[in-house]
mmCIF file of C-alpha atoms in Angstrom:
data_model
loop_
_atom_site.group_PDB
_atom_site.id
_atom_site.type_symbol
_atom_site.label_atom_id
_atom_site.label_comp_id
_atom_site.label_asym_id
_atom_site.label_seq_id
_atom_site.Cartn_x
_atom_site.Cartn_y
_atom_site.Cartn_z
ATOM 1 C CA UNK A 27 -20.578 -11.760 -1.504
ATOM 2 C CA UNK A 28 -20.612 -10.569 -4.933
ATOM 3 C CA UNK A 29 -19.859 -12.680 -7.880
ATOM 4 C CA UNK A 30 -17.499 -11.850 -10.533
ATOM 5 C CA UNK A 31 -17.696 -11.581 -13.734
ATOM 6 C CA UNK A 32 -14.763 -13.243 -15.673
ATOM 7 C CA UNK A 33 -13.359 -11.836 -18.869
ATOM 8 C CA UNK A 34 -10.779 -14.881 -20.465
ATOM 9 C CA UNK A 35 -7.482 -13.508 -21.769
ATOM 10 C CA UNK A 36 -6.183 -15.969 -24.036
ATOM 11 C CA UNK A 37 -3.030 -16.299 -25.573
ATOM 12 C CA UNK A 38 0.271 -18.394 -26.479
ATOM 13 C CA UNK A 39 2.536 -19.568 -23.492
ATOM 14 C CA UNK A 40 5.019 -18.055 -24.850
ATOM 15 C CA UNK A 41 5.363 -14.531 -26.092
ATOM 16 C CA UNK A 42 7.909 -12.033 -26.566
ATOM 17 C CA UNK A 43 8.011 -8.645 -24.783
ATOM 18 C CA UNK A 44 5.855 -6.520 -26.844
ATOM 19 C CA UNK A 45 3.018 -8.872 -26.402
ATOM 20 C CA UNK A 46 3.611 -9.577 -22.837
ATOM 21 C CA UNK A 47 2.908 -5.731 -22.107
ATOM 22 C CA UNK A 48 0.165 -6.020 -24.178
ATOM 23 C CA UNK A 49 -1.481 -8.687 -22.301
ATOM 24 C CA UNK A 50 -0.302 -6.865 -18.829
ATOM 25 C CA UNK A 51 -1.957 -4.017 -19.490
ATOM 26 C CA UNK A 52 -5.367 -5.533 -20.242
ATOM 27 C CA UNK A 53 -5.368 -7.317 -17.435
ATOM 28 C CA UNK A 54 -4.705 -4.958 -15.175
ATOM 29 C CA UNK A 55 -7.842 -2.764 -17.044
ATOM 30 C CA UNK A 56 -10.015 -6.434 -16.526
ATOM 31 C CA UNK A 57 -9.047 -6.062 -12.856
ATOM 32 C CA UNK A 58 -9.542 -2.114 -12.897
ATOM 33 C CA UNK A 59 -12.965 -2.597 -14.002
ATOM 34 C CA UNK A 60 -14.164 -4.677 -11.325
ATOM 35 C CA UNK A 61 -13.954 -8.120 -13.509
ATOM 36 C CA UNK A 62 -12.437 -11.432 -13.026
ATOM 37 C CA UNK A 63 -9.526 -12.555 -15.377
ATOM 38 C CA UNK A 64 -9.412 -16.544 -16.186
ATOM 39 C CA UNK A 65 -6.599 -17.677 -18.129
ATOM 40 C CA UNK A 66 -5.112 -21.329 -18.809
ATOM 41 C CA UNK A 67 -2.761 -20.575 -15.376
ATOM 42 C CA UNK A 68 0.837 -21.150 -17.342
ATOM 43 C CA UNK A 69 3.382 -18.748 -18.873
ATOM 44 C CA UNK A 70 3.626 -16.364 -21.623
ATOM 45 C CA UNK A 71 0.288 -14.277 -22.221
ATOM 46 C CA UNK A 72 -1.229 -15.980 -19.219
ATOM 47 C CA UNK A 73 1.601 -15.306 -16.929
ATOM 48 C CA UNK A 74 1.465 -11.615 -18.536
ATOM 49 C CA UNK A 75 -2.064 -11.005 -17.990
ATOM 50 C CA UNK A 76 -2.342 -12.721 -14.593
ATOM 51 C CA UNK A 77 0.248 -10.434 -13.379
ATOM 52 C CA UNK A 78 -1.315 -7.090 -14.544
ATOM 53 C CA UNK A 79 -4.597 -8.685 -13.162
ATOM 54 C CA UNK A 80 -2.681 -8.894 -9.536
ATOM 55 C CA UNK A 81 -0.696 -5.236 -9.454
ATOM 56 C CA UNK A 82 -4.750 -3.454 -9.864
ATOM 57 C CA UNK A 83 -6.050 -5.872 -7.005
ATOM 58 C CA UNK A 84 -7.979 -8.277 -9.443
ATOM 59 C CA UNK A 85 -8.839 -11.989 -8.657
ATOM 60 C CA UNK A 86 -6.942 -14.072 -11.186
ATOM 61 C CA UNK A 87 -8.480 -17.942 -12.256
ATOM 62 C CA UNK A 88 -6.024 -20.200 -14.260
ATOM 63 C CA UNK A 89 -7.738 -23.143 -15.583
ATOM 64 C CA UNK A 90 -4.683 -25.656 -16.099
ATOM 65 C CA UNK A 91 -4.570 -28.336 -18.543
ATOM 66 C CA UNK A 92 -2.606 -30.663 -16.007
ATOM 67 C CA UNK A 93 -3.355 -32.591 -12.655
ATOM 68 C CA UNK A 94 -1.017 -30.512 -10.975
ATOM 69 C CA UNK A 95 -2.255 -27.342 -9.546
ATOM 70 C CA UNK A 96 1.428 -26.287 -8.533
ATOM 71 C CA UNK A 97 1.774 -25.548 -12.380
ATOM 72 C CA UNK A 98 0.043 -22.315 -12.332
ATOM 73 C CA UNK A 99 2.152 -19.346 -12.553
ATOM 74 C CA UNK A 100 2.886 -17.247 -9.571
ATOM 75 C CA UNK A 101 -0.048 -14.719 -9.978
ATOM 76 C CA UNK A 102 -2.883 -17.652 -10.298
ATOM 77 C CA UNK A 103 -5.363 -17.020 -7.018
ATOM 78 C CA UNK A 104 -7.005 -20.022 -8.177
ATOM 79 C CA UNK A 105 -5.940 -23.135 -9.498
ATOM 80 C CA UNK A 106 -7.936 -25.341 -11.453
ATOM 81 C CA UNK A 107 -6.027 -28.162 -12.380
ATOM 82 C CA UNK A 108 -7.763 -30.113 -14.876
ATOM 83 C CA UNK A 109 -5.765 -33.189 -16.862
ATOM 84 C CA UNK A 110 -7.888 -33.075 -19.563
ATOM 85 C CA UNK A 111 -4.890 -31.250 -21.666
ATOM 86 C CA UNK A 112 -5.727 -28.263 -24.089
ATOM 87 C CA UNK A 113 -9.831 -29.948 -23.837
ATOM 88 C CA UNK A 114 -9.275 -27.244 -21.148
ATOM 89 C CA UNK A 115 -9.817 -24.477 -23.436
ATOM 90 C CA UNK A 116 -13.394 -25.482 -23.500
ATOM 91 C CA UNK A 117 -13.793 -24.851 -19.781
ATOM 92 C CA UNK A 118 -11.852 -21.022 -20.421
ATOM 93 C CA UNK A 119 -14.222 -20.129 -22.993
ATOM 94 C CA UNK A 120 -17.615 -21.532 -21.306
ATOM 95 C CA UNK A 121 -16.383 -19.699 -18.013
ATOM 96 C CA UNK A 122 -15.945 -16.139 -19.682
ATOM 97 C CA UNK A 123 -18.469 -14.129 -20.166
ATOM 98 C CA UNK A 124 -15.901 -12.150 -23.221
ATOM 99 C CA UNK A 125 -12.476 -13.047 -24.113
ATOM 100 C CA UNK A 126 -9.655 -11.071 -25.428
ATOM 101 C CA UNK A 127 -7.120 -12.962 -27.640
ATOM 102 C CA UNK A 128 -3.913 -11.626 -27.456
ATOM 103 C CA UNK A 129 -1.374 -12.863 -29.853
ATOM 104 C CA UNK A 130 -1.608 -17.240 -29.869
ATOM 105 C CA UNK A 131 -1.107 -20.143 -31.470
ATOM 106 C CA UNK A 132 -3.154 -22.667 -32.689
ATOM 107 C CA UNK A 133 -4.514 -23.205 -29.287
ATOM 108 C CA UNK A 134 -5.556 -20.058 -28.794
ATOM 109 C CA UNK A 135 -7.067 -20.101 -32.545
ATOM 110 C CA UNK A 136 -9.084 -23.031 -31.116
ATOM 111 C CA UNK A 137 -10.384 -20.861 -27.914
ATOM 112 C CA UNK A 138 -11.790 -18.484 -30.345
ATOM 113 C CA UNK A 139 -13.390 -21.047 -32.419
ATOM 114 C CA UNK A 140 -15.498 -22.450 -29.617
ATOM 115 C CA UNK A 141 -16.209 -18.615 -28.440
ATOM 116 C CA UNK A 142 -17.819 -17.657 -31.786
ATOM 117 C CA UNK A 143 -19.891 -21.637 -31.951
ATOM 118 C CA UNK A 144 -20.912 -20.550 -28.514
ATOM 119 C CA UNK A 145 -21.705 -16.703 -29.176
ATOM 120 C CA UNK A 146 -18.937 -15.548 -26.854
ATOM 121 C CA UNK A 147 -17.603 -12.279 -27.744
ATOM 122 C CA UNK A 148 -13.944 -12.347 -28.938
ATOM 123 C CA UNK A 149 -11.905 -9.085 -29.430
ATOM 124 C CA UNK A 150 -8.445 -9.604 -30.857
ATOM 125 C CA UNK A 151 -4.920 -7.489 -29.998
ATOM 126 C CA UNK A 152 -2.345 -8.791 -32.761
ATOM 127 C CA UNK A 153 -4.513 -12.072 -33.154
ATOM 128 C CA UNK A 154 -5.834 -14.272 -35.432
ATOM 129 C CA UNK A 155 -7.978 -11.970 -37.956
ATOM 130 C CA UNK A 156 -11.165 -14.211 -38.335
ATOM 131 C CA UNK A 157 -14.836 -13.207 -39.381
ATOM 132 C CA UNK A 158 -16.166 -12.526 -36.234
ATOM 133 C CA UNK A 159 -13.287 -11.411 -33.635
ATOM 134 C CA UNK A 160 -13.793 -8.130 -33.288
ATOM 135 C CA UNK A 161 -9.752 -6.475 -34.039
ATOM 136 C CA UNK A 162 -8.376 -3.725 -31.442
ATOM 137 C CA UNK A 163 -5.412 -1.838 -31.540
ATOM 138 C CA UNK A 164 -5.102 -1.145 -27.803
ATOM 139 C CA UNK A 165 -5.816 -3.203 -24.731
ATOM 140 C CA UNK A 166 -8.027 -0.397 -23.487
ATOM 141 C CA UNK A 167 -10.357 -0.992 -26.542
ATOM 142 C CA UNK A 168 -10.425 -4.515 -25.943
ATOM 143 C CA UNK A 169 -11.334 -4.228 -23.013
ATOM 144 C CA UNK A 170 -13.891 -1.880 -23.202
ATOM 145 C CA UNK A 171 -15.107 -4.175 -25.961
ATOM 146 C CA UNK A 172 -14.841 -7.084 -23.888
ATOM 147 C CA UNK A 173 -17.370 -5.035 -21.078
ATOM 148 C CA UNK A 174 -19.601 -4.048 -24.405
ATOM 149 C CA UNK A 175 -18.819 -0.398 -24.176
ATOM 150 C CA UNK A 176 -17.889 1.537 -27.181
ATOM 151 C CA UNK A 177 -14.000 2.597 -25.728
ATOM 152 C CA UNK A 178 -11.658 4.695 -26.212
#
């Protein structure tokens, strides 16, 4: 069997509508391009981009920051239930090979803190606008930054 590449999607647990399209559509394009999306497993951008992820056929990780893998939202294929809190965001980051903030809060500011210390690329949709994350206006050129092309 193949392994997957994962690309993180990372973003608040709660979000309003425009962002939650947002992070649909890129990851439904992770899961069009043959990648794996990991996510922290709950609601808002995760939910979002786990979702997408599922409608194109995509395998879906949600690293949870609770014992409890029952916690994951509805589109999770696998649970990884954790306890260790938001020290989870560590594991996202070190498991993605790219990650694509979309939106966040000062948890997802800290993701993309310990992407750049660990040279993880970081592409940003109406994110956090910090030396190094590399700002898109469309989830298509995230994504296609994410995967190191050039993009639309």
């Amino acid at each position: 069997m193949k392994r997957r590449t994962l690309i993180g999607v990372i973003g608040s647990g709660r979000c309003d509508g425009g962002l939650a399209a947002l992070a649909e559509t890129t990851g439904r394009l992770v899961a069009e391009a043959g990648m794996g999306l990991v996510c922290g497993g709950l609601g808002g951008v995760m939910e979002a981009a786990a979702r997408g992820a599922k409608q194109a056929g995509g395998l879906t990780v949600g690293i949870l920051p609770g014992p409890d893998p029952a916690e994951a939202n509805p589109y999770i294929d696998v649970a990884i239930p954790t306890g260790m809190g938001e020290m989870r965001n560590a594991l996202i980051v070190r498991a993605s090979a790219a990650l694509i903030a979309v939106g966040g809060g000062a948890g997802t500011l800290s993701e993309i803190a310990l992407a750049l210390k660990t040279g993880k690329p970081v592409t940003g949709l109406r994110t956090w606008e910090i030396p190094g994350v590399v700002k898109a206006d469309t989830a298509e050129r995230a994504v296609a930054l994410a995967l190191g092309e050039s993009g639309p």
